[in-house]
C-alpha cells in the first residue's frame, strides 16, 4: 500500500529520494530517518537538521529523544506539530 | 533505526555547545537514548558501556562536567546480587534450617538427678558399662541424633526401658525443640541372695588371733596364717556359720632412697626469642631448641595479645631458654628417714582404713641395697574383728 502510494508520486524506492523520512506514530512518537543531526533540544521543541538548507521542527510538551544514532532519531512526548523551515 | 545496544550508563553533562558534541558523537556511531534537557546547559542521556568507552576514547564532552548518575543492565544486576550474596545465602540457610532442621533430633540429653546417690554399687544404671548398654538400647528405640522426632514413640519407649532395666524406677522422654530429654531415676535393686555366703570368710591375708564359733565348723585355729577369702568357719547342715574371729592384718610399703642425686640448676645465662602469630599463623621464622646454643636448658613460653583487652588477632610469643648444669646433691638417709616413714605409715593407715583411736604398730627396716642406695620398708600391723 505504502509502495503504491509512493509510485503515484513517481518514487519506486524510498532510499532513492535521499531526503529525510518523517513518520508520526499517533500523537506521541515521531521517527525520523536520514536526518543529519539535532540542532535544538528542549522540552517543548526539537529541531532536526534535514539537509543542508532545511530543518524539521517538532513542537510539543515533555519532548525527549528516545533513541538516536548517526542517521535516525526517535522523539517521544506529546506532539503538537511537525514543521519544516529553511536554514 | 539500526541496532540499539543495551543502554547501561546514564550520563549528566553540563556545559556549552551540547549539540555540537552530540553531533560528533553521532558521527562516530554512538547511540544515545532517553535524551532530555534538564535545565540550562544540563542534559541527561543513556549510552551503552561501549558508547561510554568511545566518548572517553574520543575525548567528547571534554569541556563539560560529565557525571555518571545511574548504571543499569545485567552486569549491574549481577553486582547488586553479589553484594547481597551473604544475605541471600543466610536466608536460604534459614529456610533449609526451618524446613529440615526442625524434623530431626539434634541432641539426646540423658538427665541424671542432681541428688543422685548410687544405690546399687556396680549394678547402678549410671555405671559406665551399664550406661553404655542403656545408651545403645535408646538407639534401638529410635532415640538418637539424626532420627526423626515424629518417629519416636515416647510412651512405648518408656515402657520398653522400664521393662528392660530393673535398675530404673522411672523414666520419661520428652522433646524440647529438636532436643530429646530422657530423665531416668535409679531404683533399689533387690539383694542378690545367691551371692551371700554361708561361711565366715577371711577378708584379708593375716593371722587369726582368736576364734569364737557359735554355729558351724571351725576350719582354722588361733595362730594360723590365713589368706584372703579362706573359710574360717564353715556352715553346717545348710545353716549359716555364726561366730567371730579377731585377725592380725599387715600392710607393707617400701621406698628406695639414693643418697646421691643429680639435679639441674640454672647457671644464670638466658636467651629470649620473640615470635608473632596472626590468626594462628606464625609470621616469624621457626625457632628450634638448638638455636639457643645451650646443652642443658629449661624452656619457658609466654603468650599474650599485642593489644591487651582488645580483639586484635595478633599474638606475641616470648620463648625463654635458661641454661642449666648438672649438680650432684647428697642427702643422707638419716636426714630423710623419719619423714619418709611418716609418709609411708600415713599412706598405709589410709589404705587400711584405720581410725586414730585404733591400735596399730609400725615396723620399719632400712636396708642398703647398693652403694648409697637404701630401701626403707614400712609394715603396718593392726587388728580386725570378722563376724557374722
Short mmCIF file of C-alpha atoms in Angstrom, two decimals:
data_model
loop_
_atom_site.label_atom_id
_atom_site.label_comp_id
_atom_site.label_asym_id
_atom_site.label_seq_id
_atom_site.Cartn_x
_atom_site.Cartn_y
_atom_site.Cartn_z
CA UNK A 1 0.00 0.00 0.00
CA UNK A 2 2.81 2.37 1.04
CA UNK A 3 4.82 1.45 -2.08
CA UNK A 4 1.77 2.02 -4.28
CA UNK A 5 1.29 5.49 -2.83
CA UNK A 6 4.96 6.26 -3.42
CA UNK A 7 4.78 5.08 -7.01
CA UNK A 8 1.85 7.53 -7.51
CA UNK A 9 4.32 10.36 -6.96
CA UNK A 10 6.87 8.68 -9.20
CA UNK A 11 9.12 7.17 -6.48
CA UNK A 12 9.92 3.48 -6.65
CA UNK A 13 12.08 3.13 -3.57
CA UNK A 14 12.24 5.46 -0.60
CA UNK A 15 16.05 5.23 -0.43
CA UNK A 16 16.19 6.74 -3.92
CA UNK A 17 14.91 10.08 -2.71
CA UNK A 18 17.88 10.84 -0.46
CA UNK A 19 15.69 13.03 1.70
CA UNK A 20 14.56 12.83 5.28
CA UNK A 21 11.63 10.46 6.04
CA UNK A 22 9.39 11.57 8.91
CA UNK A 23 6.91 9.12 10.41
CA UNK A 24 4.45 10.29 13.05
CA UNK A 25 3.01 7.48 15.17
CA UNK A 26 -0.15 8.72 16.84
CA UNK A 27 0.43 11.84 18.90
CA UNK A 28 3.32 10.61 20.95
CA UNK A 29 6.13 9.31 18.74
CA UNK A 30 7.99 10.73 15.75
CA UNK A 31 10.50 8.61 13.83
CA UNK A 32 12.91 10.43 11.54
CA UNK A 33 15.37 8.68 9.22
CA UNK A 34 18.09 10.15 7.03
CA UNK A 35 18.48 13.15 9.31
CA UNK A 36 21.77 14.92 9.72
CA UNK A 37 21.79 15.95 13.35
CA UNK A 38 19.95 17.69 16.15
CA UNK A 39 20.03 21.47 16.12
CA UNK A 40 17.97 22.29 19.17
CA UNK A 41 16.77 20.33 22.11
CA UNK A 42 14.28 21.46 24.70
CA UNK A 43 11.18 20.16 26.43
CA UNK A 44 8.86 21.97 24.01
CA UNK A 45 10.79 21.97 20.78
CA UNK A 46 13.31 19.78 18.98
CA UNK A 47 14.91 20.88 15.74
CA UNK A 48 16.39 18.24 13.46
CA UNK A 49 18.61 19.07 10.51
CA UNK A 50 17.01 17.51 7.42
CA UNK A 51 19.50 18.68 4.76
CA UNK A 52 21.95 21.48 4.15
CA UNK A 53 19.16 24.02 3.73
CA UNK A 54 16.24 22.56 5.62
CA UNK A 55 15.27 21.61 9.15
CA UNK A 56 12.29 19.89 10.78
CA UNK A 57 10.80 21.43 13.90
CA UNK A 58 8.87 19.17 16.26
CA UNK A 59 6.82 21.07 18.79
CA UNK A 60 5.09 19.64 21.82
CA UNK A 61 5.26 19.04 25.58
CA UNK A 62 7.58 16.77 27.57
CA UNK A 63 9.65 16.04 24.47
CA UNK A 64 12.66 13.78 24.70
CA UNK A 65 14.95 11.96 22.32
CA UNK A 66 14.10 8.34 23.00
CA UNK A 67 16.90 7.00 20.83
CA UNK A 68 19.33 8.41 18.35
CA UNK A 69 22.15 7.18 16.16
CA UNK A 70 24.04 8.65 13.23
CA UNK A 71 21.06 8.90 10.80
CA UNK A 72 17.94 8.12 12.79
CA UNK A 73 16.12 9.63 15.74
CA UNK A 74 13.02 8.74 17.74
CA UNK A 75 11.28 11.55 19.59
CA UNK A 76 8.60 10.92 22.18
CA UNK A 77 6.32 13.18 24.18
CA UNK A 78 3.08 14.97 23.44
CA UNK A 79 3.46 16.05 19.78
CA UNK A 80 1.69 19.22 18.67
CA UNK A 81 3.19 19.76 15.20
CA UNK A 82 5.91 18.86 12.74
CA UNK A 83 7.06 21.85 10.68
CA UNK A 84 9.72 22.43 8.05
CA UNK A 85 11.83 25.52 7.66
CA UNK A 86 14.78 26.60 5.63
CA UNK A 87 18.09 27.15 7.38
CA UNK B 1 16.62 2.61 13.27
CA UNK B 2 19.75 0.47 13.32
CA UNK B 3 20.88 -1.64 16.19
CA UNK B 4 20.29 -0.22 19.60
CA UNK B 5 22.51 -1.89 22.20
CA UNK B 6 21.88 -2.11 25.89
CA UNK B 7 21.99 1.36 27.37
CA UNK B 8 23.55 0.91 30.75
CA UNK B 9 25.13 4.21 31.64
CA UNK B 10 23.12 7.35 32.35
CA UNK B 11 25.20 10.49 31.96
CA UNK B 12 24.53 14.03 33.05
CA UNK B 13 26.54 16.56 31.10
CA UNK B 14 26.70 20.24 31.92
CA UNK B 15 28.26 22.66 29.50
CA UNK B 16 28.00 24.89 26.40
CA UNK B 17 27.58 23.69 22.81
CA UNK B 18 25.99 20.39 23.73
CA UNK B 19 24.55 19.94 20.23
CA UNK B 20 27.97 20.19 18.61
CA UNK B 21 29.37 17.48 20.87
CA UNK B 22 26.23 15.37 20.33
CA UNK B 23 26.63 15.53 16.55
CA UNK B 24 30.27 14.48 16.95
CA UNK B 25 29.06 11.52 18.99
CA UNK B 26 26.56 10.67 16.25
CA UNK B 27 29.26 10.80 13.60
CA UNK B 28 31.36 8.20 15.39
CA UNK B 29 28.34 5.92 15.77
CA UNK B 30 27.42 6.38 19.41
CA UNK B 31 23.76 5.56 20.02
CA UNK B 32 22.05 7.84 22.51
CA UNK B 33 18.72 7.15 24.18
CA UNK B 34 16.35 8.95 26.51
CA UNK B 35 17.99 12.28 25.81
CA UNK B 36 16.41 15.05 27.87
CA UNK B 37 17.20 18.63 28.62
CA UNK B 38 17.15 19.06 32.37
CA UNK B 39 17.91 22.71 32.60
CA UNK B 40 20.07 25.44 31.12
CA UNK B 41 23.13 23.63 29.72
CA UNK B 42 22.15 20.44 31.56
CA UNK B 43 21.38 17.30 29.55
CA UNK B 44 20.87 13.71 30.56
CA UNK B 45 21.03 10.64 28.33
CA UNK B 46 21.82 6.95 28.28
CA UNK B 47 24.62 5.32 26.34
CA UNK B 48 25.87 1.75 26.22
CA UNK B 49 29.06 0.72 28.02
CA UNK B 50 30.85 0.63 24.67
CA UNK B 51 29.39 4.03 23.77
CA UNK B 52 30.66 5.44 27.04
CA UNK B 53 34.07 3.98 26.30
CA UNK B 54 34.01 5.63 22.86
CA UNK B 55 33.12 9.01 24.43
CA UNK B 56 36.13 8.73 26.68
CA UNK B 57 38.34 7.45 23.87
CA UNK B 58 37.48 10.33 21.51
CA UNK B 59 37.54 12.96 24.19
CA UNK B 60 33.93 14.02 23.64
CA UNK B 61 32.35 16.34 26.18
CA UNK B 62 35.88 17.16 27.29
CA UNK B 63 34.92 20.68 28.29
CA UNK B 64 31.77 19.52 30.01
CA UNK B 65 31.10 18.46 33.51
CA UNK B 66 30.19 14.78 32.99
CA UNK B 67 28.67 12.66 35.73
CA UNK B 68 27.53 9.06 35.67
CA UNK B 69 24.28 9.14 37.61
CA UNK B 70 22.97 5.61 37.03
CA UNK B 71 24.15 2.23 35.90
CA UNK B 72 21.84 -0.47 34.65
CA UNK B 73 22.00 -3.79 32.82
CA UNK B 74 22.83 -7.42 33.57
CA UNK B 75 26.28 -6.63 34.91
CA UNK B 76 24.86 -4.16 37.42
CA UNK B 77 22.17 -6.62 38.43
CA UNK B 78 24.83 -9.28 38.98
CA UNK B 79 26.95 -6.89 41.06
CA UNK B 80 23.92 -5.95 43.15
CA UNK B 81 23.09 -9.59 43.73
CA UNK B 82 26.72 -10.31 44.54
CA UNK B 83 26.74 -7.58 47.19
CA UNK B 84 23.68 -9.24 48.72
CA UNK B 85 25.10 -12.75 48.45
CA UNK B 86 25.66 -13.09 52.21
CA UNK B 87 22.07 -12.16 52.98
CA UNK B 88 20.73 -14.40 50.20
CA UNK B 89 22.75 -17.39 51.45
CA UNK B 90 21.76 -16.61 55.04
CA UNK B 91 18.10 -16.54 54.05
CA UNK B 92 18.45 -19.80 52.11
CA UNK B 93 20.21 -21.43 55.06
CA UNK B 94 17.47 -20.15 57.35
CA UNK B 95 14.79 -21.68 55.11
CA UNK B 96 16.63 -25.00 54.94
CA UNK B 97 17.08 -24.97 58.71
CA UNK B 98 13.45 -24.12 59.27
CA UNK B 99 12.04 -26.77 56.96
CA UNK B 100 14.55 -29.58 57.57
CA UNK B 101 16.18 -28.77 60.90
CA UNK B 102 13.02 -28.99 62.97
CA UNK B 103 12.23 -32.51 61.80
CA UNK B 104 15.30 -34.29 63.15
CA UNK B 105 16.76 -34.86 66.59
CA UNK B 106 19.73 -32.57 67.15
CA UNK B 107 20.77 -33.82 70.62
CA UNK B 108 19.80 -36.50 73.08
CA UNK B 109 20.32 -35.49 76.68
CA UNK B 110 20.10 -38.03 79.46
CA UNK B 111 19.18 -36.23 82.64
CA UNK B 112 20.59 -37.65 85.85
CA UNK B 113 19.05 -36.34 89.08
CA UNK B 114 21.37 -33.85 90.78
CA UNK B 115 20.96 -35.54 94.15
CA UNK B 116 21.64 -39.00 92.71
CA UNK B 117 23.32 -41.34 95.18
CA UNK B 118 24.37 -44.69 93.79
CA UNK B 119 22.19 -47.32 95.46
CA UNK B 120 23.26 -50.48 93.65
CA UNK B 121 27.06 -50.25 93.50
CA UNK B 122 28.42 -51.78 90.32
CA UNK B 123 24.90 -52.60 89.15
CA UNK B 124 23.97 -48.90 89.14
CA UNK B 125 22.48 -47.83 85.81
CA UNK B 126 24.85 -44.86 85.68
CA UNK B 127 27.94 -47.09 85.99
CA UNK B 128 29.89 -46.67 82.73
CA UNK B 129 29.29 -50.14 81.24
CA UNK B 130 25.61 -50.20 82.24
CA UNK B 131 25.20 -46.68 80.95
CA UNK B 132 26.70 -47.65 77.56
CA UNK B 133 24.21 -50.50 77.36
CA UNK B 134 21.42 -48.07 78.21
CA UNK B 135 22.52 -45.65 75.51
CA UNK B 136 22.75 -48.45 72.93
CA UNK B 137 19.24 -49.55 73.85
CA UNK B 138 17.97 -45.98 73.42
CA UNK B 139 19.34 -46.01 69.87
CA UNK B 140 17.42 -49.18 69.06
CA UNK B 141 14.28 -47.37 70.23
CA UNK B 142 14.98 -44.55 67.76
CA UNK B 143 16.19 -42.11 70.41
CA UNK B 144 19.39 -40.97 68.69
CA UNK B 145 20.81 -37.90 66.98
CA UNK B 146 19.60 -37.58 63.38
CA UNK B 147 16.42 -39.63 63.90
CA UNK B 148 13.07 -38.14 63.02
CA UNK B 149 11.35 -36.69 66.08
CA UNK B 150 7.90 -37.75 64.88
CA UNK B 151 9.09 -41.39 64.61
CA UNK B 152 9.91 -41.66 68.33
CA UNK B 153 7.03 -43.29 70.19
CA UNK B 154 7.82 -41.89 73.62
CA UNK B 155 5.33 -43.87 75.67
CA UNK B 156 6.25 -47.25 74.27
CA UNK B 157 9.95 -46.37 74.53
CA UNK B 158 9.48 -45.53 78.24
CA UNK B 159 7.68 -48.81 78.82
CA UNK B 160 10.39 -50.75 76.99
CA UNK B 161 13.14 -49.10 79.07
CA UNK B 162 11.39 -49.89 82.36
CA UNK B 163 10.88 -53.50 81.27
CA UNK B 164 14.48 -53.95 80.16
CA UNK B 165 16.35 -52.27 83.04
CA UNK B 166 15.46 -53.37 86.55
CA UNK B 167 17.67 -50.65 87.99
CA UNK B 168 15.45 -47.87 86.59
CA UNK B 169 12.47 -46.96 88.73
CA UNK B 170 11.04 -44.23 86.47
CA UNK B 171 11.75 -42.90 83.01
CA UNK B 172 10.32 -40.06 80.96
CA UNK B 173 11.16 -38.96 77.43
CA UNK B 174 10.19 -35.52 76.23
CA UNK B 175 11.12 -33.36 73.27
CA UNK B 176 12.24 -29.77 73.72
CA UNK B 177 12.52 -28.24 70.24
CA UNK B 178 14.81 -30.61 68.40
CA UNK B 179 16.33 -31.95 71.62
CA UNK B 180 15.15 -35.15 73.27
CA UNK B 181 15.44 -35.29 77.04
CA UNK B 182 15.48 -38.67 78.74
CA UNK B 183 15.06 -38.44 82.52
CA UNK B 184 15.81 -41.58 84.48
CA UNK B 185 15.71 -42.34 88.19
CA UNK B 186 17.55 -45.25 89.71
CA UNK B 187 15.60 -47.72 91.81
CA UNK B 188 16.90 -50.01 94.56
CA UNK B 189 17.64 -53.49 93.28
CA UNK B 190 16.80 -56.48 95.43
CA UNK B 191 19.86 -58.00 97.15
CA UNK B 192 21.37 -60.97 95.37
CA UNK B 193 20.80 -63.90 97.72
CA UNK B 194 22.90 -66.30 95.72
CA UNK B 195 25.98 -64.15 96.29
CA UNK B 196 25.54 -64.27 100.03
CA UNK B 197 27.91 -66.74 101.62
CA UNK B 198 27.07 -69.34 104.24
CA UNK B 199 30.62 -69.35 105.65
CA UNK B 200 32.70 -66.93 107.72
CA UNK B 201 35.49 -65.83 105.42
CA UNK B 202 38.85 -64.05 105.96
CA UNK B 203 38.64 -60.51 104.46
CA UNK B 204 42.44 -60.13 104.07
CA UNK B 205 45.67 -62.11 104.40
CA UNK B 206 46.59 -62.26 108.10
CA UNK B 207 46.95 -64.26 111.30
CA UNK B 208 43.99 -65.48 113.36
CA UNK B 209 44.41 -64.33 117.00
CA UNK B 210 41.10 -65.52 118.42
CA UNK B 211 38.24 -67.58 117.03
CA UNK B 212 34.77 -67.97 118.63
CA UNK B 213 32.32 -70.35 116.90
CA UNK B 214 28.57 -70.20 117.72
CA UNK B 215 27.38 -72.33 114.84
CA UNK B 216 29.27 -74.25 112.17
CA UNK B 217 32.65 -75.92 111.99
CA UNK B 218 35.94 -74.10 112.72
CA UNK B 219 38.31 -74.59 109.80
CA UNK B 220 41.30 -72.78 111.37
CA UNK B 221 42.63 -72.25 114.87
CA UNK B 222 44.19 -69.30 116.69
CA UNK B 223 47.70 -68.59 115.45
CA UNK B 224 47.07 -69.90 111.91
CA UNK B 225 48.04 -67.77 108.95
CA UNK B 226 45.16 -67.39 106.51
CA UNK B 227 44.75 -65.99 103.03
CA UNK B 228 42.12 -63.61 101.78
CA UNK B 229 38.88 -65.48 101.04
CA UNK B 230 39.83 -68.55 103.13
CA UNK B 231 36.96 -70.11 105.11
CA UNK B 232 37.37 -69.54 108.83
CA UNK B 233 34.09 -71.14 109.98
CA UNK B 234 32.08 -73.32 107.59
CA UNK B 235 28.28 -73.56 107.74
CA UNK B 236 26.87 -76.99 108.58
CA UNK B 237 23.67 -78.76 107.52
CA UNK B 238 22.67 -75.87 105.27
CA UNK B 239 22.85 -73.45 108.18
CA UNK B 240 24.77 -70.26 108.08
CA UNK B 241 28.08 -70.19 110.04
CA UNK B 242 27.95 -67.96 113.12
CA UNK B 243 30.96 -66.72 115.05
CA UNK B 244 33.68 -64.15 115.21
CA UNK B 245 37.42 -64.03 114.56
CA UNK B 246 39.99 -61.48 115.69
CA UNK B 247 42.65 -61.18 112.99
CA UNK B 248 46.07 -59.53 112.87
CA UNK B 249 46.45 -57.95 109.50
CA UNK B 250 49.55 -56.47 107.83
CA UNK B 251 50.20 -53.95 105.15
CA UNK B 252 53.54 -53.11 103.59
CA UNK B 253 55.05 -50.25 101.60
CA UNK B 254 58.65 -49.51 100.65
CA UNK B 255 60.63 -46.56 99.36
CA UNK B 256 64.04 -46.55 97.70
CA UNK B 257 66.25 -43.59 98.55
CA UNK B 258 69.52 -42.73 96.83
CA UNK B 259 71.84 -40.51 98.85
CA UNK B 260 73.40 -39.10 95.71
CA UNK B 261 71.12 -37.45 93.20
CA UNK B 262 71.69 -35.33 90.12
CA UNK B 263 69.77 -32.11 89.78
CA UNK B 264 69.74 -29.46 87.05
CA UNK B 265 70.50 -25.95 88.36
CA UNK B 266 70.32 -22.70 86.38
CA UNK B 267 73.67 -21.09 85.59
CA UNK B 268 72.19 -17.58 85.17
CA UNK B 269 72.59 -17.40 81.38
CA UNK B 270 69.41 -16.96 79.35
CA UNK B 271 68.25 -16.24 75.81
CA UNK B 272 64.90 -14.90 74.60
CA UNK B 273 63.16 -15.20 71.24
CA UNK B 274 60.02 -13.34 70.18
CA UNK B 275 57.52 -14.63 67.62
CA UNK B 276 54.33 -13.11 66.25
CA UNK B 277 51.22 -15.02 65.28
CA UNK B 278 48.32 -13.71 63.17
CA UNK B 279 45.14 -15.79 63.23
CA UNK B 280 47.16 -18.81 64.39
CA UNK B 281 49.76 -18.45 61.61
CA UNK B 282 53.34 -17.85 62.56
CA UNK B 283 54.73 -14.69 60.96
CA UNK B 284 58.33 -15.14 62.16
CA UNK B 285 60.87 -17.82 61.36
CA UNK B 286 60.50 -21.13 63.23
CA UNK B 287 62.68 -21.43 66.34
CA UNK B 288 64.10 -24.79 67.33
CA UNK B 289 65.65 -25.67 70.69
CA UNK B 290 69.10 -25.92 69.11
CA UNK B 291 69.00 -22.17 68.31
CA UNK B 292 69.59 -21.31 71.97
CA UNK B 293 73.03 -22.93 71.93
CA UNK B 294 72.70 -24.48 75.41
CA UNK B 295 73.34 -28.18 76.06
CA UNK B 296 71.04 -28.35 79.08
CA UNK B 297 68.28 -25.83 79.39
CA UNK B 298 64.87 -25.03 80.72
CA UNK B 299 62.32 -23.56 78.33
CA UNK B 300 59.51 -21.16 79.20
CA UNK B 301 56.88 -19.82 76.80
CA UNK B 302 54.57 -16.91 77.45
CA UNK B 303 51.69 -15.97 75.13
CA UNK B 304 49.96 -12.61 75.02
CA UNK B 305 47.99 -10.38 72.70
CA UNK B 306 49.71 -7.40 71.09
CA UNK B 307 46.98 -5.05 72.30
CA UNK B 308 45.62 -6.34 75.61
CA UNK B 309 41.85 -6.20 76.21
CA UNK B 310 41.12 -5.56 72.53
CA UNK B 311 40.28 -8.10 69.89
CA UNK B 312 43.28 -7.91 67.62
CA UNK B 313 44.04 -11.48 66.47
CA UNK B 314 47.78 -10.99 66.67
CA UNK B 315 49.69 -12.78 69.38
CA UNK B 316 53.15 -12.30 70.73
CA UNK B 317 55.04 -15.37 71.92
CA UNK B 318 58.15 -14.97 74.04
CA UNK B 319 60.31 -18.08 74.34
CA UNK B 320 62.97 -18.00 77.06
CA UNK B 321 65.79 -20.51 77.41
CA UNK B 322 67.67 -20.77 80.72
CA UNK B 323 70.99 -22.61 80.68
CA UNK B 324 71.26 -25.32 83.31
CA UNK B 325 74.04 -27.60 84.51
CA UNK B 326 74.08 -30.90 86.33
CA UNK B 327 74.88 -30.81 90.02
CA UNK B 328 75.33 -33.66 92.45
CA UNK B 329 73.19 -33.35 95.56
CA UNK B 330 73.91 -35.53 98.58
CA UNK B 331 71.08 -36.26 101.02
CA UNK B 332 71.92 -38.63 103.90
CA UNK B 333 69.33 -41.32 104.59
CA UNK B 334 69.33 -40.39 108.30
CA UNK B 335 68.11 -36.90 107.41
CA UNK B 336 65.09 -38.04 105.41
CA UNK B 337 64.28 -41.38 107.05
CA UNK B 338 61.77 -40.04 109.58
CA UNK B 339 59.79 -38.02 107.07
CA UNK B 340 59.69 -40.98 104.62
CA UNK B 341 58.49 -43.33 107.38
CA UNK B 342 55.83 -40.84 108.46
CA UNK B 343 54.61 -40.55 104.88
CA UNK B 344 54.59 -44.31 104.30
CA UNK B 345 52.79 -45.06 107.55
CA UNK B 346 50.10 -42.46 106.92
CA UNK B 347 49.56 -43.95 103.44
CA UNK B 348 49.33 -47.46 104.94
CA UNK B 349 46.84 -46.30 107.57
CA UNK B 350 44.74 -44.67 104.90
CA UNK B 351 44.85 -47.90 102.81
CA UNK B 352 43.79 -49.99 105.80
CA UNK B 353 41.10 -47.53 106.82
CA UNK B 354 42.26 -47.31 110.47
CA UNK B 355 40.84 -44.59 112.67
CA UNK B 356 43.09 -42.59 115.01
CA UNK B 357 41.77 -44.36 118.10
CA UNK B 358 42.52 -47.89 116.84
CA UNK B 359 45.64 -49.78 117.94
CA UNK B 360 48.34 -50.28 115.37
CA UNK B 361 52.04 -50.99 115.17
CA UNK B 362 54.52 -49.65 112.68
CA UNK B 363 57.67 -51.64 111.90
CA UNK B 364 60.41 -50.15 109.75
CA UNK B 365 63.52 -51.71 108.24
CA UNK B 366 66.25 -49.75 106.42
CA UNK B 367 68.45 -51.84 104.11
CA UNK B 368 71.38 -50.70 101.98
CA UNK B 369 70.71 -52.44 98.69
CA UNK B 370 73.56 -50.79 96.74
CA UNK B 371 76.23 -48.12 97.24
CA UNK B 372 74.47 -45.15 98.85
CA UNK B 373 71.05 -46.62 97.88
CA UNK B 374 68.70 -47.58 100.73
CA UNK B 375 65.35 -49.35 100.81
CA UNK B 376 63.04 -48.25 103.59
CA UNK B 377 60.34 -50.86 104.33
CA UNK B 378 57.37 -49.93 106.44
CA UNK B 379 54.95 -52.51 107.88
CA UNK B 380 51.64 -51.72 109.50
CA UNK B 381 50.13 -54.26 111.87
CA UNK B 382 46.52 -53.82 113.02
CA UNK B 383 43.59 -55.84 114.35
CA UNK B 384 40.21 -56.54 112.73
CA UNK B 385 37.19 -58.40 114.07
CA UNK B 386 35.32 -60.51 111.49
CA UNK B 387 31.91 -61.79 112.48
CA UNK B 388 28.51 -62.84 111.20
#
